[in-house]
Amino acid sequence: KELIGKKHSIFKHPDVDECYVEKLLKDLSYKKPYQVIFKNIDKLGKTFYLETLLIPILDKNNELIEIVALSHDVSNSFKLNEELALNHAKLRELSINLENTVKNHQQEFIQLGKKFEKKMKIALEKNEKDIKIAYEEILKSSLEQMISDIAHQWRQPLNELGIAMFQMKQNLKDEKGFAEIYSQSKDMIKNMSETIDVFRTLFNKGVEQYVFIKETLNKALEIAFETIEKNHVNINIVSKSDYEVLAYENGLIRVFLNLILNSIEAFKNKKRKIITINFSKFGKNYLKITIKDNAGGIDKENLDKIFQPYFTTKH
């Protein structure tokens, strides 16, 4: 009732520019319905928004005589938009503050990072040094074991050689018997000489050359013969074929020795001790070497560490 007879401009919010009203009246002069949102203010000073459909009423001469306005309140939507805009502004302010904080502390972060990197490097170097020492001790132990194997391996042929020499002395008058014993002695000395030559050059890299894989394996088995016999280990070579490969033979012998000696150590108290070795062609130009044992396998937690430098499970 309070609004009857009043102009609509009584609601006009102070923020609404007069130019906007003039534009609205100009648009209505086209005598077509027009939809607009008005920003208004009530008598208590509270802002509200009305979405209004303005319908021009024309006379017979097509002249504008009045305007019918159909409005509904959309203040809640505008309020939500205003809150959203406010929150967006706050979020942007927080983002700027965070960015400034990061910039201010960036140098501090860099210094902390350098200190951490330095400490980590020292710790890793110390750890690697400790592991390397342990690895060298294990290698030394393995070498001592290998030397022991050679000593044992030589003891028997030396005894046989002594007996043969005695027999030579006894059969000196028998030329045929002398020749046979002499030939046997010569073969034993040759085998001993070959064994020490293999051992002497074992830790030299040597040159890459074509070698027969079975012959190389047999050299490793000859060095480890005493250990294999002492531990009652059965070596089963499955492959009947021999293959010629391009390799560093000494390195290959060391690999065979390490794998065989590791297997023997892993057997512990097992009654049946079997190491199975097989060779098979892999692709066109490669050879696959498979060495298996029944010692129980590698613990799962160590599988991804096997090929790390100096890694060992022996300490």
Coordinates of C-alpha atoms in Angstrom, one line a residue:
K1 CA 0.0 0.0 0.0
E2 CA 2.9 2.3 0.7
L3 CA 4.1 2.1 -2.9
I4 CA 0.8 2.8 -4.6
G5 CA 1.1 6.0 -6.6
K6 CA 4.9 6.0 -6.2
K7 CA 7.4 6.0 -9.1
H8 CA 9.6 2.9 -9.5
S9 CA 12.6 5.1 -9.2
I10 CA 11.9 5.2 -5.4
F11 CA 13.6 1.8 -5.3
K12 CA 16.7 2.8 -7.3
H13 CA 19.9 2.0 -5.6
P14 CA 22.4 4.9 -5.4
D15 CA 24.9 2.7 -7.2
V16 CA 22.7 2.6 -10.3
D17 CA 23.9 5.2 -12.8
E18 CA 21.4 7.5 -14.4
C19 CA 22.9 6.5 -17.8
Y20 CA 21.7 3.0 -17.2
V21 CA 18.1 4.2 -16.7
E22 CA 18.3 6.3 -19.8
K23 CA 19.5 3.3 -21.8
L24 CA 16.6 1.3 -20.4
L25 CA 14.0 3.9 -21.5
K26 CA 15.6 4.0 -25.0
D27 CA 15.4 0.2 -25.3
L28 CA 11.7 0.3 -24.3
S29 CA 11.1 2.8 -27.1
Y30 CA 11.4 -0.1 -29.5
K31 CA 8.0 -1.2 -28.0
K32 CA 9.1 -4.8 -27.3
P33 CA 9.2 -6.7 -24.1
Y34 CA 12.5 -6.2 -22.2
Q35 CA 14.0 -8.3 -19.4
V36 CA 16.3 -6.6 -16.9
I37 CA 17.7 -7.0 -13.3
F38 CA 17.3 -4.0 -11.1
K39 CA 19.4 -3.3 -8.1
N40 CA 17.1 -1.7 -5.5
I41 CA 17.1 -0.5 -1.9
D42 CA 14.2 -0.7 0.5
K43 CA 13.2 1.9 3.1
L44 CA 15.4 0.2 5.7
G45 CA 18.4 0.6 3.5
K46 CA 18.7 -3.1 2.6
T47 CA 19.7 -4.0 -0.9
F48 CA 17.6 -6.4 -3.0
Y49 CA 17.5 -7.5 -6.6
L50 CA 14.5 -7.9 -8.8
E51 CA 14.5 -9.8 -12.1
T52 CA 11.9 -7.8 -14.1
L53 CA 10.1 -8.4 -17.4
L54 CA 9.0 -5.0 -18.8
I55 CA 6.0 -5.3 -21.2
P56 CA 5.1 -2.1 -23.1
I57 CA 1.3 -1.4 -23.5
L58 CA 0.4 0.3 -26.8
D59 CA -2.7 2.2 -28.0
K60 CA -4.5 1.9 -31.3
N61 CA -1.9 4.2 -32.9
N62 CA 0.9 2.0 -31.7
E63 CA 2.0 4.5 -29.1
L64 CA 3.4 3.6 -25.7
I65 CA 0.8 4.4 -23.0
E66 CA 2.1 2.4 -20.0
I67 CA 4.5 -0.3 -19.0
V68 CA 3.6 -3.5 -17.1
A69 CA 6.4 -4.8 -14.9
L70 CA 6.4 -8.5 -13.7
S71 CA 9.2 -9.0 -11.1
H72 CA 10.5 -11.7 -8.8
D73 CA 13.1 -11.4 -6.1
V74 CA 16.6 -12.9 -7.1
S75 CA 18.4 -11.4 -4.1
N76 CA 19.6 -14.8 -2.8
S77 CA 21.3 -15.6 -6.1
F78 CA 23.1 -12.3 -6.0
K79 CA 24.0 -12.8 -2.4
L80 CA 25.6 -16.1 -3.2
N81 CA 27.5 -14.6 -6.1
E82 CA 28.7 -11.8 -3.9
E83 CA 29.9 -14.3 -1.2
L84 CA 31.6 -16.4 -4.0
A85 CA 33.4 -13.3 -5.3
L86 CA 34.4 -12.4 -1.7
N87 CA 35.7 -15.9 -1.1
H88 CA 37.5 -15.8 -4.4
A89 CA 39.2 -12.5 -3.4
K90 CA 40.2 -14.0 0.0
L91 CA 41.6 -17.1 -1.7
R92 CA 43.6 -15.0 -4.1
E93 CA 44.9 -13.0 -1.2
L94 CA 46.0 -16.2 0.6
S95 CA 47.6 -17.4 -2.6
I96 CA 49.6 -14.2 -3.0
N97 CA 50.6 -14.3 0.7
L98 CA 51.7 -18.0 0.3
E99 CA 53.7 -17.2 -2.8
N100 CA 55.5 -14.3 -1.0
T101 CA 56.2 -16.5 2.0
V102 CA 57.8 -19.2 -0.2
K103 CA 59.9 -16.5 -2.0
N104 CA 61.0 -15.1 1.4
H105 CA 62.1 -18.6 2.6
Q106 CA 63.4 -19.9 -0.7
Q107 CA 67.0 -19.2 0.2
E108 CA 66.5 -20.9 3.5
F109 CA 65.1 -23.9 1.8
I110 CA 68.1 -24.0 -0.6
Q111 CA 70.6 -23.9 2.3
L112 CA 68.7 -26.6 4.1
G113 CA 68.7 -28.7 0.9
K114 CA 72.5 -28.3 0.5
K115 CA 73.1 -29.2 4.1
F116 CA 70.9 -32.3 3.8
E117 CA 72.6 -33.3 0.5
K118 CA 76.1 -32.9 2.2
K119 CA 75.1 -35.1 5.2
M120 CA 73.6 -37.7 2.9
K121 CA 76.7 -37.8 0.8
I122 CA 78.9 -38.3 3.8
A123 CA 76.6 -41.0 5.2
L124 CA 76.5 -42.8 1.8
E125 CA 80.3 -42.6 1.4
K126 CA 80.8 -44.1 4.9
N127 CA 78.3 -46.8 4.2
E128 CA 79.9 -47.7 0.9
K129 CA 83.3 -47.7 2.5
D130 CA 82.1 -50.1 5.2
I131 CA 80.5 -52.4 2.7
K132 CA 83.6 -52.3 0.5
I133 CA 85.8 -53.4 3.4
A134 CA 83.4 -56.2 4.2
Y135 CA 83.3 -57.3 0.6
E136 CA 87.2 -57.3 0.4
E137 CA 87.3 -59.4 3.6
I138 CA 84.9 -61.9 2.0
L139 CA 86.9 -61.9 -1.2
K140 CA 90.1 -62.5 0.8
S141 CA 88.4 -65.4 2.6
S142 CA 87.3 -66.8 -0.8
L143 CA 90.9 -66.5 -2.1
E144 CA 92.2 -68.3 1.0
Q145 CA 89.7 -71.0 0.4
M146 CA 90.7 -71.3 -3.2
I147 CA 94.4 -71.5 -2.3
S148 CA 93.5 -74.2 0.2
D149 CA 91.7 -76.1 -2.6
I150 CA 94.7 -75.9 -4.8
A151 CA 97.0 -77.1 -2.0
H152 CA 94.7 -80.1 -1.4
Q153 CA 94.4 -80.7 -5.2
W154 CA 98.2 -80.8 -5.5
R155 CA 98.8 -83.0 -2.4
Q156 CA 97.4 -86.1 -4.1
P157 CA 99.3 -85.8 -7.4
L158 CA 102.5 -85.0 -5.5
N159 CA 102.1 -88.2 -3.4
E160 CA 101.5 -90.1 -6.6
L161 CA 104.5 -88.4 -8.2
G162 CA 106.6 -89.5 -5.3
I163 CA 105.5 -93.1 -5.6
A164 CA 106.0 -92.9 -9.3
M165 CA 109.6 -91.7 -8.9
F166 CA 110.2 -94.5 -6.4
Q167 CA 108.9 -97.0 -8.9
M168 CA 111.1 -95.5 -11.6
K169 CA 114.1 -96.1 -9.4
Q170 CA 113.0 -99.7 -8.8
N171 CA 112.3 -100.3 -12.5
L172 CA 115.2 -98.6 -13.9
K173 CA 116.4 -101.8 -15.5
D174 CA 113.0 -102.3 -17.2
E175 CA 113.0 -99.8 -20.0
K176 CA 109.3 -100.3 -20.9
G177 CA 108.2 -99.9 -17.3
F178 CA 110.4 -96.9 -16.9
A179 CA 108.9 -95.2 -20.0
E180 CA 105.3 -95.8 -18.8
I181 CA 106.0 -94.4 -15.3
Y182 CA 107.9 -91.5 -16.8
S183 CA 105.0 -90.7 -19.1
Q184 CA 102.5 -90.8 -16.2
S185 CA 104.7 -88.5 -14.1
K186 CA 105.1 -86.1 -17.0
D187 CA 101.3 -85.9 -17.3
M188 CA 100.8 -85.2 -13.6
I189 CA 103.4 -82.4 -13.7
K190 CA 101.7 -81.0 -16.7
N191 CA 98.3 -81.0 -15.0
M192 CA 99.8 -79.4 -11.9
S193 CA 101.5 -76.7 -14.1
E194 CA 98.3 -76.0 -15.9
T195 CA 96.4 -75.6 -12.6
I196 CA 98.8 -73.1 -11.2
D197 CA 98.8 -71.2 -14.5
V198 CA 95.1 -70.9 -14.4
F199 CA 95.2 -69.7 -10.8
R200 CA 98.1 -67.2 -11.4
T201 CA 96.2 -65.5 -14.3
L202 CA 92.7 -65.8 -12.8
F203 CA 92.6 -62.2 -11.4
N204 CA 94.0 -60.6 -14.6
K205 CA 91.4 -59.3 -16.9
G206 CA 93.1 -60.8 -19.9
V207 CA 91.9 -60.2 -23.4
E208 CA 88.6 -60.9 -25.0
Q209 CA 88.8 -64.0 -27.1
Y210 CA 86.8 -66.9 -28.4
V211 CA 86.8 -69.8 -25.9
F212 CA 84.8 -73.0 -25.5
I213 CA 82.3 -72.7 -22.7
K214 CA 82.7 -76.3 -21.4
E215 CA 86.5 -76.0 -21.3
T216 CA 86.2 -72.8 -19.3
L217 CA 83.8 -74.4 -16.9
N218 CA 86.1 -77.4 -16.4
K219 CA 89.0 -75.0 -15.5
A220 CA 86.8 -73.6 -12.7
L221 CA 85.8 -77.1 -11.6
E222 CA 89.4 -78.1 -11.4
I223 CA 90.2 -75.2 -9.1
A224 CA 87.2 -76.0 -6.8
F225 CA 87.7 -79.8 -7.1
E226 CA 88.8 -80.4 -3.5
T227 CA 85.9 -78.3 -2.1
I228 CA 83.4 -80.1 -4.3
E229 CA 84.7 -83.5 -3.3
K230 CA 84.9 -82.6 0.4
N231 CA 81.3 -81.4 0.5
H232 CA 80.0 -84.3 -1.5
V233 CA 78.4 -82.1 -4.2
N234 CA 77.1 -83.6 -7.4
I235 CA 77.8 -81.4 -10.5
N236 CA 75.4 -82.2 -13.2
I237 CA 76.2 -80.7 -16.7
V238 CA 73.0 -81.1 -18.7
S239 CA 74.2 -79.7 -22.0
K240 CA 75.8 -82.2 -24.3
S241 CA 76.9 -79.6 -26.9
D242 CA 79.8 -77.2 -26.4
Y243 CA 79.7 -73.6 -27.6
E244 CA 82.4 -71.2 -28.7
V245 CA 81.8 -67.7 -27.2
L246 CA 83.6 -64.4 -27.2
A247 CA 84.5 -63.6 -23.6
Y248 CA 87.1 -62.7 -21.0
E249 CA 87.9 -66.2 -20.0
N250 CA 89.4 -65.3 -16.6
G251 CA 86.3 -63.3 -15.7
L252 CA 84.1 -66.2 -16.8
I253 CA 86.1 -68.6 -14.6
R254 CA 85.6 -66.3 -11.6
V255 CA 81.9 -66.1 -12.2
F256 CA 81.6 -69.9 -12.4
L257 CA 83.7 -70.2 -9.2
N258 CA 81.7 -67.6 -7.3
L259 CA 78.4 -69.3 -8.2
I260 CA 79.6 -72.8 -7.4
L261 CA 81.3 -71.9 -4.1
N262 CA 78.2 -69.8 -3.1
S263 CA 76.0 -72.8 -3.8
I264 CA 78.2 -75.1 -1.8
E265 CA 78.2 -72.7 1.2
A266 CA 74.4 -72.4 1.0
F267 CA 73.9 -76.2 1.1
K268 CA 74.9 -76.3 4.8
N269 CA 73.5 -79.6 6.2
K270 CA 71.5 -80.7 3.2
K271 CA 72.0 -84.4 2.4
R272 CA 71.5 -84.2 -1.3
K273 CA 73.6 -81.5 -2.9
I274 CA 73.1 -81.0 -6.6
I275 CA 74.3 -78.2 -8.9
T276 CA 72.9 -78.3 -12.4
I277 CA 74.6 -76.4 -15.2
N278 CA 73.1 -76.0 -18.7
F279 CA 74.1 -74.1 -21.8
S280 CA 71.6 -73.2 -24.5
K281 CA 71.5 -70.8 -27.5
F282 CA 69.7 -67.5 -26.8
G283 CA 68.6 -65.6 -29.9
K284 CA 71.0 -65.6 -32.9
N285 CA 74.3 -64.6 -31.3
Y286 CA 74.0 -65.2 -27.6
L287 CA 74.4 -68.1 -25.2
K288 CA 72.3 -68.6 -22.1
I289 CA 74.1 -70.1 -19.1
T290 CA 71.8 -71.6 -16.4
I291 CA 73.1 -72.6 -13.0
K292 CA 70.7 -74.1 -10.5
D293 CA 71.0 -75.7 -7.1
N294 CA 68.7 -77.2 -4.5
A295 CA 70.1 -75.1 -1.6
G296 CA 66.8 -73.2 -1.1
G297 CA 67.1 -70.1 -3.2
I298 CA 67.6 -66.4 -2.5
D299 CA 65.5 -64.6 0.2
K300 CA 62.8 -62.4 -1.4
E301 CA 64.0 -59.3 0.5
N302 CA 67.5 -59.6 -1.2
L303 CA 66.3 -60.2 -4.8
D304 CA 66.4 -56.6 -5.8
K305 CA 69.8 -56.0 -4.2
I306 CA 71.7 -58.9 -5.8
F307 CA 73.4 -56.8 -8.5
Q308 CA 74.2 -53.8 -6.2
P309 CA 78.0 -53.1 -5.9
Y310 CA 79.5 -54.9 -2.9
F311 CA 76.2 -56.3 -1.7
T312 CA 76.6 -59.5 0.3
T313 CA 74.5 -61.6 2.7
K314 CA 77.6 -63.0 4.4
H315 CA 77.8 -60.5 7.3

